[in-house]
Coordinates of C-alpha atoms and ligand atoms in Angstrom, one line a residue:
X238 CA -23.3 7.9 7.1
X239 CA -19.6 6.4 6.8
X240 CA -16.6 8.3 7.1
X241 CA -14.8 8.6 3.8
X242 CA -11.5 7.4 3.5
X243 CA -8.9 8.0 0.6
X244 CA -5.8 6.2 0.2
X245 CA -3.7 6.3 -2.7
X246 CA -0.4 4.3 -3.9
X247 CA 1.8 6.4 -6.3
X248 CA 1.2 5.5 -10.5
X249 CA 3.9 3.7 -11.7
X250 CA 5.7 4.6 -14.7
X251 CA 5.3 2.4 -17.7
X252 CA 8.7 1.9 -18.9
X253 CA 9.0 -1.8 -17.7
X254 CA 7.0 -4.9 -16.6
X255 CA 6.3 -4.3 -12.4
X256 CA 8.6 -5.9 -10.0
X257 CA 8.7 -6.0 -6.1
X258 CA 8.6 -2.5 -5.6
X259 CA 5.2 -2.0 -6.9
X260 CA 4.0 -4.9 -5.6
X261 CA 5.1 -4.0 -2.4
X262 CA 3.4 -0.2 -1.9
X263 CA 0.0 -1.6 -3.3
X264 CA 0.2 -4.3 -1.3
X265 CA 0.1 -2.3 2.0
X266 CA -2.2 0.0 0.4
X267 CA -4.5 -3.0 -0.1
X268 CA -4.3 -3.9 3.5
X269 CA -5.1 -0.3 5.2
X270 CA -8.1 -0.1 2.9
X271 CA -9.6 -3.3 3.2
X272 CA -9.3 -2.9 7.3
X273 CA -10.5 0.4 6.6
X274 CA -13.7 -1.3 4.6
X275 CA -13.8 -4.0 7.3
X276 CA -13.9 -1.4 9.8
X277 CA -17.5 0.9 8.3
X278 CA -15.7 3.4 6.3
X279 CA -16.3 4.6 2.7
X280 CA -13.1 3.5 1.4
X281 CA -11.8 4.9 -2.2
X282 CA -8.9 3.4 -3.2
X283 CA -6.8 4.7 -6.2
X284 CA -3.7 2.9 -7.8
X285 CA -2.9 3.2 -11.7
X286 CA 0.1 4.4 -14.0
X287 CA 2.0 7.1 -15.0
X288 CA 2.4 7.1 -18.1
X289 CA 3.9 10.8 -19.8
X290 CA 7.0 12.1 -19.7
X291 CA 10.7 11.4 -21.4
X292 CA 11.2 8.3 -19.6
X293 CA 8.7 6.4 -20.8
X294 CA 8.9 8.6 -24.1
X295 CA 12.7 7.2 -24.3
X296 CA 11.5 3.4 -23.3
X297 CA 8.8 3.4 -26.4
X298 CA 11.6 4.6 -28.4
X299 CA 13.6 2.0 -27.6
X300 CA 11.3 -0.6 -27.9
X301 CA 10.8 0.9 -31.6
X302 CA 6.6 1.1 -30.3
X303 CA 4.7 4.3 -30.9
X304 CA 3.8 5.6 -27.2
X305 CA 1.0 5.2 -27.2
X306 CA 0.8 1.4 -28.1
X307 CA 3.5 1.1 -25.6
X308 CA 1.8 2.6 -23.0
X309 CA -0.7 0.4 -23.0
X310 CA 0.9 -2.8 -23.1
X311 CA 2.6 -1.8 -20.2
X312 CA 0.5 -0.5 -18.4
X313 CA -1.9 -3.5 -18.7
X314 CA 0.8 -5.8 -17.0
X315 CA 0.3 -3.4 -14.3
X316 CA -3.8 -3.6 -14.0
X317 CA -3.3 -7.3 -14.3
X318 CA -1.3 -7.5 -11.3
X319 CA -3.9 -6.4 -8.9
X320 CA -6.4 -9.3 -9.0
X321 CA -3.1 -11.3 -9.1
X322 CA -1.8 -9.8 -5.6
X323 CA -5.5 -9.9 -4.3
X324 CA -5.1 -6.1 -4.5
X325 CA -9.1 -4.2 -4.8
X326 CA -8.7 -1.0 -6.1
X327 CA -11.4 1.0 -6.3
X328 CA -10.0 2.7 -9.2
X329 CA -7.1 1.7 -11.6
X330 CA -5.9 5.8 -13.2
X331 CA -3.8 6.1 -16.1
X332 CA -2.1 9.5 -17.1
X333 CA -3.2 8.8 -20.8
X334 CA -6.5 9.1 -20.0
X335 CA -9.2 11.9 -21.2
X336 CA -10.6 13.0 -17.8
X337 CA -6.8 13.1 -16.5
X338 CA -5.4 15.3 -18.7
X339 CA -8.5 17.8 -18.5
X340 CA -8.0 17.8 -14.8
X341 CA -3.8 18.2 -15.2
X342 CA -4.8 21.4 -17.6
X343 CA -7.2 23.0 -15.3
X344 CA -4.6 22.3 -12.3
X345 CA -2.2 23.9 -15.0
X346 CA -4.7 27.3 -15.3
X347 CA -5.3 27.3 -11.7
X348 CA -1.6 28.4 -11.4
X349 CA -1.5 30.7 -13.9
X350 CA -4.6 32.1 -12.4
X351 CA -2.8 32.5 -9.1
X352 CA 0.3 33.8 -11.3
X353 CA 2.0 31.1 -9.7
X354 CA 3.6 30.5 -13.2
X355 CA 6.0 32.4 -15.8
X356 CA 7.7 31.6 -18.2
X357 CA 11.6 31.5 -18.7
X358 CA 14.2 28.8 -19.5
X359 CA 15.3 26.3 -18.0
X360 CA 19.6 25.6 -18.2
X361 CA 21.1 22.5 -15.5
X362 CA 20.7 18.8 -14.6
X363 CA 18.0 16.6 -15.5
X364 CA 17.6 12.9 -14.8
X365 CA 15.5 11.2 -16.7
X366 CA 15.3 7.9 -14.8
X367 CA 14.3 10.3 -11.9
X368 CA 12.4 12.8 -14.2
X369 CA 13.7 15.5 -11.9
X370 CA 15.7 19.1 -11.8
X371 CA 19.0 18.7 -9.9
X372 CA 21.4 21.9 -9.0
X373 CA 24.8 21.6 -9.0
X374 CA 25.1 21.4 -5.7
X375 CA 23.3 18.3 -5.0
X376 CA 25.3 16.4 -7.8
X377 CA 28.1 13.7 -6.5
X378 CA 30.5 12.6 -8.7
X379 CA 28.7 13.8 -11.8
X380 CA 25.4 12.0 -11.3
X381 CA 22.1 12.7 -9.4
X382 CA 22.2 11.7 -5.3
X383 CA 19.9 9.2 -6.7
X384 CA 23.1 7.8 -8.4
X385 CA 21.2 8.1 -11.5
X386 CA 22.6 10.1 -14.5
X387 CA 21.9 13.4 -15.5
X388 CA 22.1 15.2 -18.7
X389 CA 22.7 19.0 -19.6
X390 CA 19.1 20.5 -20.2
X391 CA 18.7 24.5 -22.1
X392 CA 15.2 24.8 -23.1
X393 CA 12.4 27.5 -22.9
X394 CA 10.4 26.4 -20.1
X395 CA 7.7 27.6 -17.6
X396 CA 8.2 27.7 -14.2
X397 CA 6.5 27.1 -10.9
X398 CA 7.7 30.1 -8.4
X399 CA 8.1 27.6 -5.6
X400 CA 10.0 29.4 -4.1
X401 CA 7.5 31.9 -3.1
X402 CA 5.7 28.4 -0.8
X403 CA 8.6 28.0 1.0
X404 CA 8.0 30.1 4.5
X405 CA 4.1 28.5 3.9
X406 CA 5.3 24.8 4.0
X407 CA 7.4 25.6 6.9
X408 CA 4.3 26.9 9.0
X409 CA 2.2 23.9 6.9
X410 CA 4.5 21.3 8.2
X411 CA 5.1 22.8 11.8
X412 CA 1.1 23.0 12.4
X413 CA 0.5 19.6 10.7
X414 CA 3.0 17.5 12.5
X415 CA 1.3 13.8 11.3
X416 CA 1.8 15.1 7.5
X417 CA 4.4 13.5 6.9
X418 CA 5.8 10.4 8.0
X419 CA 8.0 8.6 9.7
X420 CA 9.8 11.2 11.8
X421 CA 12.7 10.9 10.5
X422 CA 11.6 11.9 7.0
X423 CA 9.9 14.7 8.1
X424 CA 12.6 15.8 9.3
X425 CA 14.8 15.2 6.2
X426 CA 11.9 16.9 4.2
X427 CA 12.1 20.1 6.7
X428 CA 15.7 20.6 6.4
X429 CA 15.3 20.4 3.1
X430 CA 12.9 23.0 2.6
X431 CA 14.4 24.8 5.0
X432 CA 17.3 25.3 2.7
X433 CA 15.5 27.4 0.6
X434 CA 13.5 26.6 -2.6
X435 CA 14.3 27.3 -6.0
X436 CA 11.4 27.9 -8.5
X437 CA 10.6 24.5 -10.6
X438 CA 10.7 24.2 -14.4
X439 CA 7.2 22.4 -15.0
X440 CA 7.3 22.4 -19.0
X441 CA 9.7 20.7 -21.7
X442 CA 10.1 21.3 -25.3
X443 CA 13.0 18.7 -26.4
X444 CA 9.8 15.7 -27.0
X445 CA 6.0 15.7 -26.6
X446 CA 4.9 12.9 -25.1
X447 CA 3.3 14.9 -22.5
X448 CA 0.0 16.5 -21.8
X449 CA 0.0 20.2 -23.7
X450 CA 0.1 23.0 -21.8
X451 CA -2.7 24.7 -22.1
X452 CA -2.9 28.1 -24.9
X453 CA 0.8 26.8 -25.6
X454 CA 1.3 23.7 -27.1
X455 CA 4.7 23.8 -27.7
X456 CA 5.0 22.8 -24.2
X457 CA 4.1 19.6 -22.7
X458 CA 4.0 19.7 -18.8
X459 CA 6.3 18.2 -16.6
X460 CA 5.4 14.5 -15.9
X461 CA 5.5 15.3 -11.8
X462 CA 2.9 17.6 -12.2
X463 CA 0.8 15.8 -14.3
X464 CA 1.3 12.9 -12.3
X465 CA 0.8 14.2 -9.3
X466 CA -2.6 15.4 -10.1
X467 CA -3.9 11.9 -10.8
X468 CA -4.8 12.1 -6.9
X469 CA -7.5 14.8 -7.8
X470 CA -8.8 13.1 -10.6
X471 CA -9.5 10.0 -9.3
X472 CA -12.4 11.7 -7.2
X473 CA -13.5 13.8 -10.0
X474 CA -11.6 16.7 -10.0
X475 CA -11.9 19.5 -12.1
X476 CA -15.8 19.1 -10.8
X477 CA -14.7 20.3 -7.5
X478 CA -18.7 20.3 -6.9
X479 CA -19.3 16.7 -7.8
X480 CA -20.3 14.3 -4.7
X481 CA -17.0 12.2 -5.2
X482 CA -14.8 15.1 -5.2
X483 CA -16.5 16.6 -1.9
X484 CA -16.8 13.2 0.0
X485 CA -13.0 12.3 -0.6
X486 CA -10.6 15.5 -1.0
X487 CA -8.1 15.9 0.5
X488 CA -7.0 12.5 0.9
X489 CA -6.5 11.0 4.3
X490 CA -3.3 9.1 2.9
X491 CA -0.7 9.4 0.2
X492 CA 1.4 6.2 0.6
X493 CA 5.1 6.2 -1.4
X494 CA 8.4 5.4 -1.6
X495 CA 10.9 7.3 0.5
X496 CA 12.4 7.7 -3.3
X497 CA 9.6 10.2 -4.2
X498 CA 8.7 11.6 -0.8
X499 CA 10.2 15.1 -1.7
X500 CA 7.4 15.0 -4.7
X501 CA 4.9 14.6 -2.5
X502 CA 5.6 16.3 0.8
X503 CA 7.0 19.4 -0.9
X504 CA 5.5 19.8 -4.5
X505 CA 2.4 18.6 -4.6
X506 CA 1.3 20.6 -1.2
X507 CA 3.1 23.8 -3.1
X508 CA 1.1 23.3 -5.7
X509 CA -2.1 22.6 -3.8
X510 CA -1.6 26.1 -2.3
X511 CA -1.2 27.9 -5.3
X512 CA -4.0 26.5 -6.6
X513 CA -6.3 27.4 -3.9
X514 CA -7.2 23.4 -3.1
X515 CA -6.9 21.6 0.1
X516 CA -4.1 19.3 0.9
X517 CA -3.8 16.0 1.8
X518 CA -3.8 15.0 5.7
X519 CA -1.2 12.6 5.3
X520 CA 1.9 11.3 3.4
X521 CA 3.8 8.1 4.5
X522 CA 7.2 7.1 3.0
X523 CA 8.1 3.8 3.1
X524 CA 11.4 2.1 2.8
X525 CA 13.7 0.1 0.0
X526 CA 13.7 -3.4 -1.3
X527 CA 17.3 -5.0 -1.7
X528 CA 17.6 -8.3 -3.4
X529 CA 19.7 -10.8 -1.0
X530 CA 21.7 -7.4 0.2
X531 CA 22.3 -5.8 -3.1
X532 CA 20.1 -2.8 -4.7
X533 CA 17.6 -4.5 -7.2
X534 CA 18.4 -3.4 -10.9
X535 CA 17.7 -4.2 -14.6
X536 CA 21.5 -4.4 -15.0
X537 CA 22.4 -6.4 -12.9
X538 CA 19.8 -8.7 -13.5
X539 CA 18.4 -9.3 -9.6
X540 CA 14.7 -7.5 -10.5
X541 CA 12.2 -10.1 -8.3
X542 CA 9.2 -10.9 -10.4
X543 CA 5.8 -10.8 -7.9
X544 CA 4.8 -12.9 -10.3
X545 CA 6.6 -16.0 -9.7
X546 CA 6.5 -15.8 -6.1
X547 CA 2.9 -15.9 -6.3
X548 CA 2.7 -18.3 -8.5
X549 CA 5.2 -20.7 -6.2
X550 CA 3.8 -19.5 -2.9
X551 CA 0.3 -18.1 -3.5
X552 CA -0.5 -14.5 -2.8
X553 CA -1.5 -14.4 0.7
X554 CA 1.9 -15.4 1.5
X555 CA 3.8 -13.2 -0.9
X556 CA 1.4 -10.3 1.1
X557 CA 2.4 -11.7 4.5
X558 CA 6.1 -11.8 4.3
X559 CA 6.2 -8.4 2.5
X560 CA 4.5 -6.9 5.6
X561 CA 6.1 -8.7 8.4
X562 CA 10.0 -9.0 7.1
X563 CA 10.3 -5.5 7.7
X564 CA 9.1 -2.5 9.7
X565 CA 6.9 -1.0 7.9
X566 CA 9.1 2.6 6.6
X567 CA 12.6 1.3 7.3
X568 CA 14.8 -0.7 4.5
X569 CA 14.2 -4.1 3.9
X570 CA 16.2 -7.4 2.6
X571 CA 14.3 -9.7 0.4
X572 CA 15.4 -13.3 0.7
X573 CA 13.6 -16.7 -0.8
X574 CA 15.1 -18.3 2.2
X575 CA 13.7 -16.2 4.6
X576 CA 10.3 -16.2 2.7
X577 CA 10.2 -20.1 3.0
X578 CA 11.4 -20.1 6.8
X579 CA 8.6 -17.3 7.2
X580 CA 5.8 -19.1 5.7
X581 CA 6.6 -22.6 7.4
X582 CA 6.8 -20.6 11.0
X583 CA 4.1 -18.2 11.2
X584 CA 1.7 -19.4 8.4
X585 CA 2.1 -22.8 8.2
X586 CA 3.3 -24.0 11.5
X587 CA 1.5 -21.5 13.9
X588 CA -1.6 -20.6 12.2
X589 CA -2.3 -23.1 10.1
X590 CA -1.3 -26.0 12.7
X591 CA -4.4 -24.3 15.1
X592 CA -6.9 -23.9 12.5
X593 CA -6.2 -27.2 11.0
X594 CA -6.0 -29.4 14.6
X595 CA -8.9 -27.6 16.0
X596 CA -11.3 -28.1 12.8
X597 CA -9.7 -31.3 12.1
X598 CA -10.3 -32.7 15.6
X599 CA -13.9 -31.2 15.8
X600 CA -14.6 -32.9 12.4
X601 CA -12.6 -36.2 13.6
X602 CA -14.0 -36.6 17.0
X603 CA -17.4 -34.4 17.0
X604 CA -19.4 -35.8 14.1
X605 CA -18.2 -31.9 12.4
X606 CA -20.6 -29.9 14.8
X607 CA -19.6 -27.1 17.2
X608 CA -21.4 -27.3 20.1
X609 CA -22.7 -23.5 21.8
X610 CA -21.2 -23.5 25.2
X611 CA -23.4 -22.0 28.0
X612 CA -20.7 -21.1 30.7
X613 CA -16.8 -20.2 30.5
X614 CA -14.3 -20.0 32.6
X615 CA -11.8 -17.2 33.2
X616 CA -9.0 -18.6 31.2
X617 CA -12.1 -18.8 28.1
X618 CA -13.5 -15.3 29.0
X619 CA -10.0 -13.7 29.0
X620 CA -8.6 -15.1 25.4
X621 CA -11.7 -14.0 23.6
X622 CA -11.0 -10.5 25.3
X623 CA -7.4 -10.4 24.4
X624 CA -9.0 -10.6 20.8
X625 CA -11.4 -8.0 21.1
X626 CA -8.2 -6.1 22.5
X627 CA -5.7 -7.1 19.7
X628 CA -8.7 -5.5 17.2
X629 CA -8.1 -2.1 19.2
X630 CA -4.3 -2.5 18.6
X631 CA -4.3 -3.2 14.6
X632 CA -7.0 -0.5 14.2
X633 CA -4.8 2.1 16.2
X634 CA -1.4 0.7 14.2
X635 CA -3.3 1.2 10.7
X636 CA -4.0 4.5 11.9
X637 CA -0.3 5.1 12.0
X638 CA 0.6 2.9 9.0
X639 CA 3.0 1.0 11.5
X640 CA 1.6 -2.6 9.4
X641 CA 4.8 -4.5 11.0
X642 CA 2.1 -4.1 14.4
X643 CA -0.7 -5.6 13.2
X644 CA 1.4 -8.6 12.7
X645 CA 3.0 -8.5 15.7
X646 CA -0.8 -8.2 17.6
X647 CA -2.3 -10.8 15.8
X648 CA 0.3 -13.3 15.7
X649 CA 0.7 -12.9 19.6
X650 CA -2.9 -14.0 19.6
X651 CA -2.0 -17.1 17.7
X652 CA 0.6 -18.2 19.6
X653 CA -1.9 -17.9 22.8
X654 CA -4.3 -19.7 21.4
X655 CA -1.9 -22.6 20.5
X656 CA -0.7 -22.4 23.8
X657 CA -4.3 -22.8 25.1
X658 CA -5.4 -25.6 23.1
X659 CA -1.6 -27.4 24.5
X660 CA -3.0 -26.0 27.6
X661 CA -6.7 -27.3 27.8
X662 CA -6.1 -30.4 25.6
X663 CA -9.5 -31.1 24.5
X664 CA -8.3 -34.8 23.0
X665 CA -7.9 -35.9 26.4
X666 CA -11.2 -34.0 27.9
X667 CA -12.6 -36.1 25.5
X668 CA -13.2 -39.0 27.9
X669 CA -12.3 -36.9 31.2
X670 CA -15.0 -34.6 31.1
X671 CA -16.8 -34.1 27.0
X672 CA -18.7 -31.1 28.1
X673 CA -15.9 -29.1 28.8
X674 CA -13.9 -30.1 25.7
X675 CA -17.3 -28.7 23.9
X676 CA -16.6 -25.4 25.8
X677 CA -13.0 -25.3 24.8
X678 CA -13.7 -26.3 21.3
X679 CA -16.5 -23.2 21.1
X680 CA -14.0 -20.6 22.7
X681 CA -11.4 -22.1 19.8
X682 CA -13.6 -21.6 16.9
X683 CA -14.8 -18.3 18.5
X684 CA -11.0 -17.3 18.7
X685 CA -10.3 -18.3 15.1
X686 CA -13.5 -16.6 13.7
X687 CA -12.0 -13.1 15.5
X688 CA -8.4 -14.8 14.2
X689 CA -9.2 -14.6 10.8
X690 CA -11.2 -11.2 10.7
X691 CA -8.4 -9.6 11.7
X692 CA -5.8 -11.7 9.3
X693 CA -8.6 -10.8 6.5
X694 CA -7.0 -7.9 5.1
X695 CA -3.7 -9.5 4.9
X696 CA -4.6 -12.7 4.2
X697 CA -7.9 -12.4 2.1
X698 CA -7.9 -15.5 0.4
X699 CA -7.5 -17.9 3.2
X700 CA -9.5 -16.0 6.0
X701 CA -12.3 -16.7 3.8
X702 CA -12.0 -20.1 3.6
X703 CA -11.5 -19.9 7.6
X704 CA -14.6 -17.9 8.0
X705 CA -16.5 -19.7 5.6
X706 CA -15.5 -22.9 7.1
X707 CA -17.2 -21.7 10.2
X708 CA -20.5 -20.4 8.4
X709 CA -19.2 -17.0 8.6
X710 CA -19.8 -15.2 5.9
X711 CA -20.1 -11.3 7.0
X712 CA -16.4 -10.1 6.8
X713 CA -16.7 -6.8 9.2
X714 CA -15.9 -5.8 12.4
X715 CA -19.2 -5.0 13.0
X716 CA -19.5 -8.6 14.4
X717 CA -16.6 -9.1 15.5
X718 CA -17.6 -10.3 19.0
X719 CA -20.8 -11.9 18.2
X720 CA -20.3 -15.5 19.3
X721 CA -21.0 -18.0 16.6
X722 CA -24.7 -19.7 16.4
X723 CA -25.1 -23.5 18.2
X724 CA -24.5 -26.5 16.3
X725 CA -22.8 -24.8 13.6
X726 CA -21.5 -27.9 11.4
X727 CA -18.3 -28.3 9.0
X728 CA -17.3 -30.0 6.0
X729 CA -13.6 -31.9 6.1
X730 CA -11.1 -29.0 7.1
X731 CA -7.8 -28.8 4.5
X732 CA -4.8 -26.9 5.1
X733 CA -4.9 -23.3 4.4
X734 CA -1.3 -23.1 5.0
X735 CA 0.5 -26.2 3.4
X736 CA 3.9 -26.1 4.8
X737 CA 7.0 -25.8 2.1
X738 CA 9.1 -28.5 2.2
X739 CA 13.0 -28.4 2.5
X740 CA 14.9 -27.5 -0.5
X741 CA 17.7 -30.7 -1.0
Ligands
ME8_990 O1 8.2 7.2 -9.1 N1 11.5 -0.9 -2.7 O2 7.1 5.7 -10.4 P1 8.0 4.4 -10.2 C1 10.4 -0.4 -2.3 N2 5.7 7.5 -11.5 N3 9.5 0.3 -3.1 C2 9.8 0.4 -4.4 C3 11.0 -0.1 -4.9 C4 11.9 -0.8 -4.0 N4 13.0 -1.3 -4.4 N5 11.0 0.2 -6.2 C5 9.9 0.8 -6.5 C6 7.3 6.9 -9.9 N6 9.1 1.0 -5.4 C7 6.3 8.0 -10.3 C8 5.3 8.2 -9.2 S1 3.2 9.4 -8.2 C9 2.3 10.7 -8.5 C10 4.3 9.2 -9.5 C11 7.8 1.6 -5.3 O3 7.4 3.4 -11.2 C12 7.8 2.8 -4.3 O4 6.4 3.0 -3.9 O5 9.4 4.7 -10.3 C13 8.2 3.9 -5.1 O6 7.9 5.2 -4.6 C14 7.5 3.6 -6.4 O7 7.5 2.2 -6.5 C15 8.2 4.3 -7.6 O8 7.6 3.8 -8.8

């Protein structure tokens, strides 16, 4: 049997069209679970929107749309975007729908059952572009840390006695050091919690665009809670008996934005807890887009539309330069030029150059067929294991998110393997000695078969043309050393990488 493996990105509130951001955390998602698939496990994937909550509420308003209408014209742009990122969920979730809220209202009774919840009322700062509670205390200058405004809320509201979980997370956190990640965050989150925790109001009044509280419908619940629940959902939850549900939960990774890490790490394991249910193994925060050094924003008009990058540069390369400009969990920069320069070096000019002079030359000067080779030398025998080695490396730097190294591994290998065919120089074997330029040849296409396995999940659209160029057409590391059949023939290579010319 496979081992199960869930990863989830975090549901993306519909209040506008989807911009870098979004693109960026499904994106990586997309990778880990298509190496993950590559790799023999039972991947579930779940991505979708969230779509409740004053917010969105406020943006339907704005937009003079009933919310619901508006919620699902917005949310569609979202679902449209995966096929156009080359992103495979496994499920698209959105917070609208029937099986969602049913699962957010038996989370909701599972902590009242644990009497985990009372009601009170709630008086103090709320943001609404956050959708979060701030105290006093964590205000600067009048607005949320988040810089983001906040409004004077008094309202009957029911609470969530976090603070009774706060001793629990510590000893949670302290037993489960890989919960949360990068290091640094876990530490942020510790201190945090080690503050002390105040119970959390987890129902509003003021509007009802919201899933109703159950035996109260006054109240609808907190968007964070019904949000956060999605997670369960997706894998059948409230059947906590159903095969989805017991092959999948708890979920091996929760990826997000360091923005809503404290939602995740602190929250949603509180509420877990209460609720009797196991938690996740694993929550990775990942870092901030700038535009060209300044903070992207509607207002001041710098939001970068995935869209048009793809549709200029194609979507393997949008996916490409997302994952390599930056390490993956620290801050990142997002510049066109750098985009272009990245593309023409690593894709165009270092990969593309060795698939395209090796196929090119094989289809030139061998009649298109790949001869089997029946001996190799060291220098053959040691390139194809520094593959079978850089496979060990991405699979152990997926296991720690750490994407920025499975670049770094496979693009090594590139370079080597253009410095081997400089090395070997099969155009001038060609006349010196034509059975060794057959070997080298075989070792090349060997080493761009293993190449473009391990670029699959990052690159999916041209690793299959790679791999089906050389009759390849199993895409798992099952067989990833098996060396490819004699007298395999090709059809007239084209560059996967065209190279982007210079702007004037
Ligand atoms: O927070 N750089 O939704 P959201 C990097 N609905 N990542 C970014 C980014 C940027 N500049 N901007 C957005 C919500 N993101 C809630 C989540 S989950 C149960 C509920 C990404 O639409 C990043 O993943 O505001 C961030 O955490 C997420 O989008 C926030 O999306």
């Amino acid at each position: 049997m496979k081992t199960p493996y869930y990863i989830t990105t975090p549901i993306y509130y519909v209040n506008d069209k989807p911009h870098i951001g979004h693109a960026y955390t499904t994106i990586a998602a997309d990778v880990i679970a298509r190496f993950k698939r590559m790799d023999g496990y039972d991947v579930m994937f779940l991505t979708g929107t969230d779509e409740h909550g004053q917010k969105v509420n406020k943006s339907a308003e704005n937009a003079g749309i009933d919310p619901q209408v508006f919620v699902d014209r917005v949310s569609k742009n979202f679902k449209d975007l995966m096929p156009i990122l080359n992103v495979t969920p496994d499920r698209f979730i959105r917070t609208t729908e029937a099986d969602h809220k049913k699962a957010a209202q038996d989370m909701w009774n599972r902590l009242v059952a644990s009497g985990d919840i009372y009601l009170g009322s709630y008086s103090g700062w709320y943001s609404v572009r956050d959708e979060a509670f701030y105290a006093e205390s964590e205000l600067i200058d009048g607005k949320a840390p988040t810089g983001a405004p906040v409004e004077w809320l008094e309202e009957p509201s029911y609470f969530f006695r976090l603070s009774k979980w706060q001793e629990p997370l510590l000893t949670f956190y302290e037993q489960n050091p890989d919960f949360i990640a990068p290091v640094s965050r876990r530490n942020e989150v510790v201190k945090f919690v080690e503050g002390g925790l105040m119970d959390l109001s987890i129902s509003r009044t003021s509007f009802n665009w919201g899933v109703k509280v159950p035996g109260d419908e006054k109240h609808v619940m907190y968007v964070w809670l019904d949000a956060l629940t999605n997670y369960l959902t997706g894998v059948g939850f409230p059947d906590t008996a159903v095969a989805s549900y017991k092959t999948f939960w708890p979920a091996d990774l929760h990826l997000v934005g360091k923005d809503i890490l404290r939602f995740h790490a602190v929250y949603w394991p509180a509420f877990l807890m209460a609720s009797g249910l196991d938690l996740p193994k694993r929550v990775f925060a990942h870092g901030w887009w700038t535009n060209e050094g300044q903070k992207i924003s509607k207002s001041l008009g710098n939001v970068i539309d995935p869209i048009e990058l793809i549709d200029q540069y194609g979507a393997d390369a949008f996916r490409y330069v997302l994952l390599r400009e930056v390490s993956f969990g620290n801050d990142g920069d997002f510049s066109i030029l750098g985009m272009r320069n990245r593309i023409n070096a690593d894709l165009a000019n270092a990969y593309g150059n060795l698939v395209q002079r090796v196929l090119s030359f094989i289809y030139k000067q061998c009649d298109g067929i790949i001869y089997a080779a029946d001996q190799l030398e060291p220098q053959d025998k040691l390139i194809l294991s520094n593959l079978e080695d850089a496979l060990k490396d991405v699979r152990e730097a997926i296991e720690h998110q750490a994407l920025h190294k499975v670049c770094d591994a496979i693009w090594q290998c590139i370079y080597d393997a253009n410095a081997y065919v400089d090395a070997e120089k099969p155009w001038s074997l060609r006349k010196e000695n034509p059975e060794r330029m057959k070997e080298v040849l075989y070792v090349l296409c060997n080493v761009i078969k293993r190449l473009a396995l391990l670029t699959f999940p990052i690159l999916p659209s041209a690793s299959k043309t790679i791999l089906l160029q050389l009759g390849v057409t199993k895409f798992v590391y099952e067989n990833f050393t098996e060396m490819m059949p004699e007298k395999h023939s090709i059809e007239e290579p084209y560059p996967v990488f065209p190279r982007i010319a210079e702007e004037v």
